[in-house]
GROMACS .gro file of C-alpha atoms in nm:
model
  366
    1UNK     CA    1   0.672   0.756  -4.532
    2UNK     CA    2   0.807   0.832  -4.189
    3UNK     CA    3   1.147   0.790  -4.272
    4UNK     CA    4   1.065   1.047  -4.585
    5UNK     CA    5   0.938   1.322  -4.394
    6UNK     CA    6   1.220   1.280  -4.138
    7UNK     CA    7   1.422   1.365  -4.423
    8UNK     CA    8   1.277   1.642  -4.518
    9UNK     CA    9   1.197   1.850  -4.258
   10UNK     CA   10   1.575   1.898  -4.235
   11UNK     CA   11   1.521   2.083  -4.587
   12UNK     CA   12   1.214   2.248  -4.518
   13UNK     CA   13   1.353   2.431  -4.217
   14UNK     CA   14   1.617   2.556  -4.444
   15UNK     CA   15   1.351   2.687  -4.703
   16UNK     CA   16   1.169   2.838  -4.404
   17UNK     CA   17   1.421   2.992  -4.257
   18UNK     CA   18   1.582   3.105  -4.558
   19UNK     CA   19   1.222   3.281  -4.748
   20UNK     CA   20   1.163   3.457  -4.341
   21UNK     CA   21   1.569   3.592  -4.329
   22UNK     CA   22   1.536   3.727  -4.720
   23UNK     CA   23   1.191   3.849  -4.634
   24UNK     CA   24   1.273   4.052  -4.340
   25UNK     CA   25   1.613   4.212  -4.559
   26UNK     CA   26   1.365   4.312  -4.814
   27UNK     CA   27   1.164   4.470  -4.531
   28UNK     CA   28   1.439   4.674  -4.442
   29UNK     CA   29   1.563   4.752  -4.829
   30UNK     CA   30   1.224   4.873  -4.929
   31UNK     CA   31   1.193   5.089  -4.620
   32UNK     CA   32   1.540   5.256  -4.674
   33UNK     CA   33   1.467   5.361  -5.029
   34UNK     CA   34   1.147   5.495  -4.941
   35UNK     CA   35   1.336   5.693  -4.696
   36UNK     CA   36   1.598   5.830  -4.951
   37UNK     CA   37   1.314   5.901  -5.196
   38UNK     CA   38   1.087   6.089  -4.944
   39UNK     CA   39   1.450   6.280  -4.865
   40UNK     CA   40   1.507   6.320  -5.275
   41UNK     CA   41   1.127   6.479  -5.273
   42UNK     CA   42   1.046   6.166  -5.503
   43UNK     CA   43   0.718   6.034  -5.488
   44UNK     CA   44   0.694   5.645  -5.427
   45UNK     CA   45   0.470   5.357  -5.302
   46UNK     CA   46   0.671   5.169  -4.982
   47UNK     CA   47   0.413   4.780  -5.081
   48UNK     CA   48   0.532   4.869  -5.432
   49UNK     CA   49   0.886   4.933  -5.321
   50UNK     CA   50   0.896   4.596  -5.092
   51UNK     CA   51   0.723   4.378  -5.379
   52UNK     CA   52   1.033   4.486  -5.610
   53UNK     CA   53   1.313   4.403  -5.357
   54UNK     CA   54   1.148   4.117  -5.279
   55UNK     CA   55   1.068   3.965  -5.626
   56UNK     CA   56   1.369   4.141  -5.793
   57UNK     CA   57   1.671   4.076  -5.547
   58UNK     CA   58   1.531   3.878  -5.277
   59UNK     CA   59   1.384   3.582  -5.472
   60UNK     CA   60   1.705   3.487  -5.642
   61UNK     CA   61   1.906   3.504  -5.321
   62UNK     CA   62   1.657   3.259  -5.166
   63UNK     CA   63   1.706   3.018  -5.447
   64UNK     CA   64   2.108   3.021  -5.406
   65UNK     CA   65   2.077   3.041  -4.956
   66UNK     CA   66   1.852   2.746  -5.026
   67UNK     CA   67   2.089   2.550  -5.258
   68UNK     CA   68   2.410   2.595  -5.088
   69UNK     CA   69   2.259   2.550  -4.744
   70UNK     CA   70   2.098   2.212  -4.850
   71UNK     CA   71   2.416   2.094  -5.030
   72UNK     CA   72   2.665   2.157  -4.758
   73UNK     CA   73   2.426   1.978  -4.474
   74UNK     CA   74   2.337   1.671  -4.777
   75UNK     CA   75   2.757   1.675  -4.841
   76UNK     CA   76   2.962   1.881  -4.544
   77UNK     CA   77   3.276   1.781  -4.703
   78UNK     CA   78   3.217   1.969  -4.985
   79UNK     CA   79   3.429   2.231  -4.718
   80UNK     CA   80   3.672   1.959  -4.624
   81UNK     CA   81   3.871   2.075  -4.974
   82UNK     CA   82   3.933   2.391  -5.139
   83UNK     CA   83   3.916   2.268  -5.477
   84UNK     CA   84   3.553   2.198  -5.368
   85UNK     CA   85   3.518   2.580  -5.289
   86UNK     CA   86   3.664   2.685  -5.579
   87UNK     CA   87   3.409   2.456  -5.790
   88UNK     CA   88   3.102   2.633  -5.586
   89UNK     CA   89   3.248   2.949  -5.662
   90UNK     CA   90   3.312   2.884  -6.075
   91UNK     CA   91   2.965   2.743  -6.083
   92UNK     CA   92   2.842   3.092  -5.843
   93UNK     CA   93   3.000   3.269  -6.138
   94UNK     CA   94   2.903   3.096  -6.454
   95UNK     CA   95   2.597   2.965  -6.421
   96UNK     CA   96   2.389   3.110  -6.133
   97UNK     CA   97   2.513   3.476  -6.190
   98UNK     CA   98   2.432   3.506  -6.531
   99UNK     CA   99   2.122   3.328  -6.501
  100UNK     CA  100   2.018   3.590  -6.190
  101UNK     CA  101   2.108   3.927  -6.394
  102UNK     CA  102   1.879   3.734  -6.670
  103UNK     CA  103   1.596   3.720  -6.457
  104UNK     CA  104   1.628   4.101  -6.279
  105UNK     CA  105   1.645   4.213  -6.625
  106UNK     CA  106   1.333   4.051  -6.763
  107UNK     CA  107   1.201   4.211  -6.441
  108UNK     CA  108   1.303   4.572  -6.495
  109UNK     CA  109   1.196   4.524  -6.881
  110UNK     CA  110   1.566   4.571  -7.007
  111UNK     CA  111   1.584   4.233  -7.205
  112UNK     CA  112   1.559   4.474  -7.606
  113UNK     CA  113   1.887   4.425  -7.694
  114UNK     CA  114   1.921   4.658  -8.058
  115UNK     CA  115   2.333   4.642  -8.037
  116UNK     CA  116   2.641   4.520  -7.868
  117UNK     CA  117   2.688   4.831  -7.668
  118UNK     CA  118   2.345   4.807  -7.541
  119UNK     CA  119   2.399   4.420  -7.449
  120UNK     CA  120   2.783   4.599  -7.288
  121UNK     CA  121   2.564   4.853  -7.076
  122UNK     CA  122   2.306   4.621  -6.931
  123UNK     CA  123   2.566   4.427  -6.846
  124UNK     CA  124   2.738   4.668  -6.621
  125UNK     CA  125   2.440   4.750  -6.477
  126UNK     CA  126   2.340   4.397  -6.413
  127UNK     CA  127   2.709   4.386  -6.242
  128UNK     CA  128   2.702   4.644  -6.034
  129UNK     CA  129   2.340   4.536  -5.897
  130UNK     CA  130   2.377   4.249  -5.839
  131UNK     CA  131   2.716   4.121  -5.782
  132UNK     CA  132   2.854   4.206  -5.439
  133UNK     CA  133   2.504   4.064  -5.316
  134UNK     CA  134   2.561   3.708  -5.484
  135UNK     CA  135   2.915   3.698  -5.346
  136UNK     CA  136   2.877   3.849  -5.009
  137UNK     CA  137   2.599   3.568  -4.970
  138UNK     CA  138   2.795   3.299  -5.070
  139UNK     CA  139   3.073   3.396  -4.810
  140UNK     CA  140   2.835   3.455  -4.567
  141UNK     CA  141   2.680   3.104  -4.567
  142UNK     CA  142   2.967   2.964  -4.620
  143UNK     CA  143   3.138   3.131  -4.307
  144UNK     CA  144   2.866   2.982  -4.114
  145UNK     CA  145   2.886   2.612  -4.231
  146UNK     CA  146   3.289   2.657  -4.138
  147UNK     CA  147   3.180   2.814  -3.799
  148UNK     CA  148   2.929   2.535  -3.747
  149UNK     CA  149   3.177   2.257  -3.812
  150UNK     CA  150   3.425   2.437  -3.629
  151UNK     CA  151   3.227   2.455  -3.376
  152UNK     CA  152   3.066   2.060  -3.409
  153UNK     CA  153   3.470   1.973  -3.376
  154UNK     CA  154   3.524   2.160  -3.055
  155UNK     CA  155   3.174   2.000  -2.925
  156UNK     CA  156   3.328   1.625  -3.026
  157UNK     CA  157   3.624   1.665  -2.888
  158UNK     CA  158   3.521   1.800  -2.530
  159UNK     CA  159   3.277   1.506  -2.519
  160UNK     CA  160   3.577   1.277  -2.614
  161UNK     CA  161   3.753   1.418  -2.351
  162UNK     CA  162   3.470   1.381  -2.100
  163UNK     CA  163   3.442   1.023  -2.213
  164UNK     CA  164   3.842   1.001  -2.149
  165UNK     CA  165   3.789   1.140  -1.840
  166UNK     CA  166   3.511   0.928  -1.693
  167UNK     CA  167   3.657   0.655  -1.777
  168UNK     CA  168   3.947   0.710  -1.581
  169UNK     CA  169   3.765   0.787  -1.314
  170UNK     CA  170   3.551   0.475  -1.342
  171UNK     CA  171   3.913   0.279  -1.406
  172UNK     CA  172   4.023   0.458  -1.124
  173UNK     CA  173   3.735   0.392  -0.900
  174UNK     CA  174   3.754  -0.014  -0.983
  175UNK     CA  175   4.126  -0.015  -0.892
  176UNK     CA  176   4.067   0.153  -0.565
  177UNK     CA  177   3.777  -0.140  -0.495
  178UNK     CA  178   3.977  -0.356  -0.557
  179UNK     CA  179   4.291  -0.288  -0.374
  180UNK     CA  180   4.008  -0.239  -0.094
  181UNK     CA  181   3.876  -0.596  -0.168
  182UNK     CA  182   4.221  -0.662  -0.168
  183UNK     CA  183   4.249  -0.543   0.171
  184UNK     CA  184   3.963  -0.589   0.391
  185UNK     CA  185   4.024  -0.996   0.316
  186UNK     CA  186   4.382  -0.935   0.480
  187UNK     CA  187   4.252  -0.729   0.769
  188UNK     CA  188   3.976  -1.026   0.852
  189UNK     CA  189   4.271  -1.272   0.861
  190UNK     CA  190   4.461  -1.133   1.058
  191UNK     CA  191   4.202  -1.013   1.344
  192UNK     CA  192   4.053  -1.415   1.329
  193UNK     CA  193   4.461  -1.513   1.379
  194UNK     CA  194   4.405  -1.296   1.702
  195UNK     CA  195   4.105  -1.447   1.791
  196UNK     CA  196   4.226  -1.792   1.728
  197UNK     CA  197   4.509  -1.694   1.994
  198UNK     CA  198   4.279  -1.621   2.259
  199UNK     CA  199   4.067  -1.943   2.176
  200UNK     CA  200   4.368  -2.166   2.235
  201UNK     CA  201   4.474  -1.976   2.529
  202UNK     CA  202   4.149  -2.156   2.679
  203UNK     CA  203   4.033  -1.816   2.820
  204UNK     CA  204   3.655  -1.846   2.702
  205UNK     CA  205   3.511  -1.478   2.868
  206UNK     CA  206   3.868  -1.319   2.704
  207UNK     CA  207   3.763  -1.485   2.396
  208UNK     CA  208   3.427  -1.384   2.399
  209UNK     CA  209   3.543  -1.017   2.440
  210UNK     CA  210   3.756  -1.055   2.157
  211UNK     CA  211   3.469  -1.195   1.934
  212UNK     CA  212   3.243  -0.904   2.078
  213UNK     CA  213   3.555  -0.644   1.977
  214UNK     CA  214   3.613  -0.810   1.630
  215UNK     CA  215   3.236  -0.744   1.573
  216UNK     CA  216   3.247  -0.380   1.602
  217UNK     CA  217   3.540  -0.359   1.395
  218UNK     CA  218   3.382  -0.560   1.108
  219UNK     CA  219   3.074  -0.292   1.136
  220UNK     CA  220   3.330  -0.038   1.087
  221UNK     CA  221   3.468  -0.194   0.763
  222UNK     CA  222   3.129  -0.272   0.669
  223UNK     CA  223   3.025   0.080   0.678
  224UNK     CA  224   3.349   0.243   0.550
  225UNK     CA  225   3.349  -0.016   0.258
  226UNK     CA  226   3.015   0.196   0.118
  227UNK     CA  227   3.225   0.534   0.046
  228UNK     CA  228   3.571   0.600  -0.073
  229UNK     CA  229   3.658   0.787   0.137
  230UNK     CA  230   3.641   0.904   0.546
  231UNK     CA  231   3.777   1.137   0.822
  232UNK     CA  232   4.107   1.074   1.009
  233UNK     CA  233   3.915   1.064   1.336
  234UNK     CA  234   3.698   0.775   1.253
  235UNK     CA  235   3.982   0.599   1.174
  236UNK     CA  236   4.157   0.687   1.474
  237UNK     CA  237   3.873   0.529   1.664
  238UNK     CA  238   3.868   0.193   1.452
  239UNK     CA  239   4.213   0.157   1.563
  240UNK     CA  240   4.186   0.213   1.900
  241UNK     CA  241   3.911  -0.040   1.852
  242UNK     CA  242   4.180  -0.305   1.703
  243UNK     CA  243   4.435  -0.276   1.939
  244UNK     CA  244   4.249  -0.312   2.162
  245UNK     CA  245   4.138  -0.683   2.013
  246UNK     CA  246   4.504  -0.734   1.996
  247UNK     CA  247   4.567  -0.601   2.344
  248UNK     CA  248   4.363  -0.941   2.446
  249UNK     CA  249   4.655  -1.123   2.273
  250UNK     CA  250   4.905  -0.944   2.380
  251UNK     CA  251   4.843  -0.840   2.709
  252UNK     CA  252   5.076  -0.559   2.883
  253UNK     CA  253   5.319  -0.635   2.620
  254UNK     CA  254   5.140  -0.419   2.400
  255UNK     CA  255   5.226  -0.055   2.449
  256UNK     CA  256   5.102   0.253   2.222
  257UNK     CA  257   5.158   0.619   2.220
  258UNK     CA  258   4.920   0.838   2.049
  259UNK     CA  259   5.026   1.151   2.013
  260UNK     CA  260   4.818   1.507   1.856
  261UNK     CA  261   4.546   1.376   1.829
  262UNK     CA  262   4.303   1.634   1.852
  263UNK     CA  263   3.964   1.761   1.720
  264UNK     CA  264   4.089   1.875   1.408
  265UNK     CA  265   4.101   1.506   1.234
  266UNK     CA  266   3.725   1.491   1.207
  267UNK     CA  267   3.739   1.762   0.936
  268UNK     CA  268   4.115   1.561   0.725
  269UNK     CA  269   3.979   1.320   0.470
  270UNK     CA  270   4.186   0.944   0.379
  271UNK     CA  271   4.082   0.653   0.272
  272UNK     CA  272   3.924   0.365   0.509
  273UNK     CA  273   4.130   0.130   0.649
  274UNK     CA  274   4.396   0.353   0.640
  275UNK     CA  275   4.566   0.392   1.001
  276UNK     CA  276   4.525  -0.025   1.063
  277UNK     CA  277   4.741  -0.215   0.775
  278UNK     CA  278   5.043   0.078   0.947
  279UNK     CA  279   4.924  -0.046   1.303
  280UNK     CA  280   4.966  -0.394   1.193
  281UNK     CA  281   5.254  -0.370   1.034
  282UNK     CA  282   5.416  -0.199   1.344
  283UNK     CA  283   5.288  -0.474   1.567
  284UNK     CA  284   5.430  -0.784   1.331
  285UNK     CA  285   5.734  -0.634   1.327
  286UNK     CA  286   5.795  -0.544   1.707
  287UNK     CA  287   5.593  -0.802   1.934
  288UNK     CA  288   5.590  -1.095   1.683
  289UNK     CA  289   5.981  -1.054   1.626
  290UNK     CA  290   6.069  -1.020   2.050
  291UNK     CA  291   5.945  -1.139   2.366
  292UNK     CA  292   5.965  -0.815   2.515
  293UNK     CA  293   5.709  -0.522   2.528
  294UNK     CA  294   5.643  -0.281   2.229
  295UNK     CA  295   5.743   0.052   2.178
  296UNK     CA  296   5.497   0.210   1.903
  297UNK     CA  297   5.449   0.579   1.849
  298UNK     CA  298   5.175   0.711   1.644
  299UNK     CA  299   5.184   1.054   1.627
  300UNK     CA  300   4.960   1.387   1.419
  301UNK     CA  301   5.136   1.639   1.301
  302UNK     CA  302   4.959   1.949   1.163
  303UNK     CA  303   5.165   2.160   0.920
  304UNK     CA  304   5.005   2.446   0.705
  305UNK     CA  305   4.867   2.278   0.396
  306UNK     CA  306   4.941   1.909   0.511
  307UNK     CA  307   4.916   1.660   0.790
  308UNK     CA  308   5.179   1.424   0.850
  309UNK     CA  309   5.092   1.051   1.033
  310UNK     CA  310   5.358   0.875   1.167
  311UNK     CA  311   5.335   0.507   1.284
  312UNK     CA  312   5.699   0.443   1.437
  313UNK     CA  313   5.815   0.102   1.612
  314UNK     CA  314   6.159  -0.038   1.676
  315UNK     CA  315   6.398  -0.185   1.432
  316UNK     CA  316   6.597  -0.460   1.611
  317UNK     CA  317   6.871  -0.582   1.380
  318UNK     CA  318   6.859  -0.954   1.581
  319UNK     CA  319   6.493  -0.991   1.509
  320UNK     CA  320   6.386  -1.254   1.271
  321UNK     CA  321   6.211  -1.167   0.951
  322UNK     CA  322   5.882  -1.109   0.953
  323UNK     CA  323   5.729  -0.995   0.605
  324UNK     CA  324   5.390  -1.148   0.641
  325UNK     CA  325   5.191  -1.098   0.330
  326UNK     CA  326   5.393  -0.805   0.188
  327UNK     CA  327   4.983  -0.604   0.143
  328UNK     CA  328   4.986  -0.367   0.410
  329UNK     CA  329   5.240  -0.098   0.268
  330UNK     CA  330   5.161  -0.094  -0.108
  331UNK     CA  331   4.845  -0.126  -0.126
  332UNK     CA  332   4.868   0.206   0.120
  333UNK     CA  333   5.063   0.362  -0.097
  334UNK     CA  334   4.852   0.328  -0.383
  335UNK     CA  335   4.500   0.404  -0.248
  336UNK     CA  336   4.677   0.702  -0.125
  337UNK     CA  337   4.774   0.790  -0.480
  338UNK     CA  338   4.447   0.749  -0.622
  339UNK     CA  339   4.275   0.949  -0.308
  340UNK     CA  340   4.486   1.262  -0.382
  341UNK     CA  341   4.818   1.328  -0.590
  342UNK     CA  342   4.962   1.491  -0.342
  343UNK     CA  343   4.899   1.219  -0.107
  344UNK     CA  344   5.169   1.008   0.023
  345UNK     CA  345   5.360   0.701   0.216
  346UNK     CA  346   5.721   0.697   0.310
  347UNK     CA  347   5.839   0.412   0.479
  348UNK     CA  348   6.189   0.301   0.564
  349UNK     CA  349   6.431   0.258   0.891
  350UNK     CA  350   6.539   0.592   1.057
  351UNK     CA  351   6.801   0.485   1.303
  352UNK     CA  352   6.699   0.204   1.546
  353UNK     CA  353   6.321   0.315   1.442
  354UNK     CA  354   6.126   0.196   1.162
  355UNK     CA  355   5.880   0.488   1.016
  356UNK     CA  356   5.593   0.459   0.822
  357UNK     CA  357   5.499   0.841   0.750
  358UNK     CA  358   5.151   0.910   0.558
  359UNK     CA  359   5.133   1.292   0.435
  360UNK     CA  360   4.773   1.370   0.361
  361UNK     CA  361   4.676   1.722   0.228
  362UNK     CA  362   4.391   1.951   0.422
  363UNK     CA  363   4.128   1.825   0.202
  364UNK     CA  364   3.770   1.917   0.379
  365UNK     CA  365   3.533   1.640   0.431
  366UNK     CA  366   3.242   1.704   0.218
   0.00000   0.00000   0.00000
């Protein structure tokens, strides 16, 4: 029963709406021929005038609004082919027409037929009345069912594309937790290798420091692990915070110059963990590779729609090789890429220099 009435209320709506639109057009019919007949100085009756537009033309009109308008929502592709119009149309013509002039002439009490000319006549008059109004509503409801498909199309295909796009994003989103997951794992390595350092350099206060420094440092991942994103500055900070965990390793051997680094990088966006893999990278590849002191430039440069960070150490052709895990640079490079497209990494030797360079568009933090 429930199922029933869900199916017809559909239907009903139609009839509704149909019997109130056909109502109101009669409303407006009658009242415009009263008007021309109180301007003709002809004596009418406006109830009498609305009953005839409303029996005469507006209840056949209903019954064809309400057949086409429940056929095309039963069947919509009835529009999908012309030959399907074209059928409507013949059946418009043969079969509801005549059957409509029938009935507004056993209304007007023309149906005494005597010859063929009188059968000719009524039927002109029959045409004239009632033709355009037939066909103009056919292409009228018809119009609409195209409009509303047109228009159901353009709805489906915008929620395709919103579909298309969140899942991108949410494709997007996974791959940048998981080059972070990636990450983070590689960063905790290689701050315990430092700690292990100091442990077997029997130095138990210097080893306690470290394990105090490596604390605050894991907070710091913690925290920037529950966004995607945060402000140069903050990782400015962590990274003072590392080396100086790695300083305890070190010792004066570690040298590095910062350079710009001013108040504007609390309002420049990156990803976390962005400044340290560089950091690292610069440190594996100049103090593990010599026995001398380092020589490690990071530097902030501000240009007009971009700023440029450059992590710089030297490139000594008689070091040995030191590729460690081969993380630190691509995975960069990619969480860059899916931060902003106009985000960047350039790394390579310049000279006796090797230069990591991250360009990061003025992006406000939100």
């Amino acid at each position: 029963m429930t199922s029933f009435l869900y199916r017809i209320q559909p239907f009903a709506r139609i009839v509704v709406s149909m019997v109130c639109l056909w109502t109101a057009i009669s409303v407006l019919g009658a009242l415009q021929t009263y008007s021309d007949n109180l301007r003709a100085g002809v004596s009418s009756h406006y109830p009498a005038l609305l009953a005839t537009w409303f029996i005469e033309y507006a209840v056949p009109l209903i019954v064809l609004s309400c057949i086409l308008c429940i056929a095309l929502t039963r069947w919509p592709a009835l529009l999908a082919r012309p030959r399907n119009v074209v059928a409507m149309f013949a059946g418009l013509a043969l079969l509801f027409q005549p059957a409509q002039w029938t009935y507004m002439a056993w209304q007007r009490g023309l149906l005494q037929i005597a010859s063929v000319e009188d059968a000719w006549q009524l039927l002109m008059k029959m045409l004239l009345v009632g033709w355009f109004s037939t066909t103009g509503t056919f292409a009228a409801i018809l119009a609409f069912f195209y409009w509303r498909q047109a228009k159901e199309r353009e709805l489906a295909w915008q929620r395709s594309q919103t579909d298309m796009l969140n899942l991108r994003l949410a494709l997007e989103e996974q791959r940048m937790l998981a080059l972070r997951a990636q990450l983070e794992p590689h960063f905790l390595f290689n701050a315990l290798n430092a700690i292990s350092a100091l442990v077997r350099s029997d130095d138990k206060l210097l080893a306690l420091q470290g394990i105090g420094l490596l604390s605050e440092l894991l907070r710091y991942v913690l925290s920037a692990s529950s966004g995607n994103a945060t402000t140069v500055a903050a990782e400015l900070r962590f990274v003072q915070d590392y080396l100086a965990l790695q300083r305890l390793r070190y010792g004066e051997r570690l040298h590095m110059h910062i350079d710009g680094a001013g108040d504007g990088l609390e309002n420049i966006e990156c990803p976390p963990l962005l400044l340290q893999p560089l950091v690292e990278n610069a440190l594996r590849h100049d103090l593990d590779c010599s026995e001398g002191p380092s020589d490690i430039h990071l530097s902030f440069i501000r240009e007009d729609d971009a700023l440029l960070v450059r992590v710089a150490n030297p490139a000594r052709c008689d070091a040995p090789a030191n590729p460690g895990a081969g993380l630190g640079l691509a995975n960069t490079r990619d969480r860059l890429r899916l931060m902003h497209p106009e985000a960047s990494l350039h790394a390579g030797r310049q000279g006796e220099r090797f230069v990591a360079e991250v360009r990061l568009p003025l992006v406000p933090v939100d």
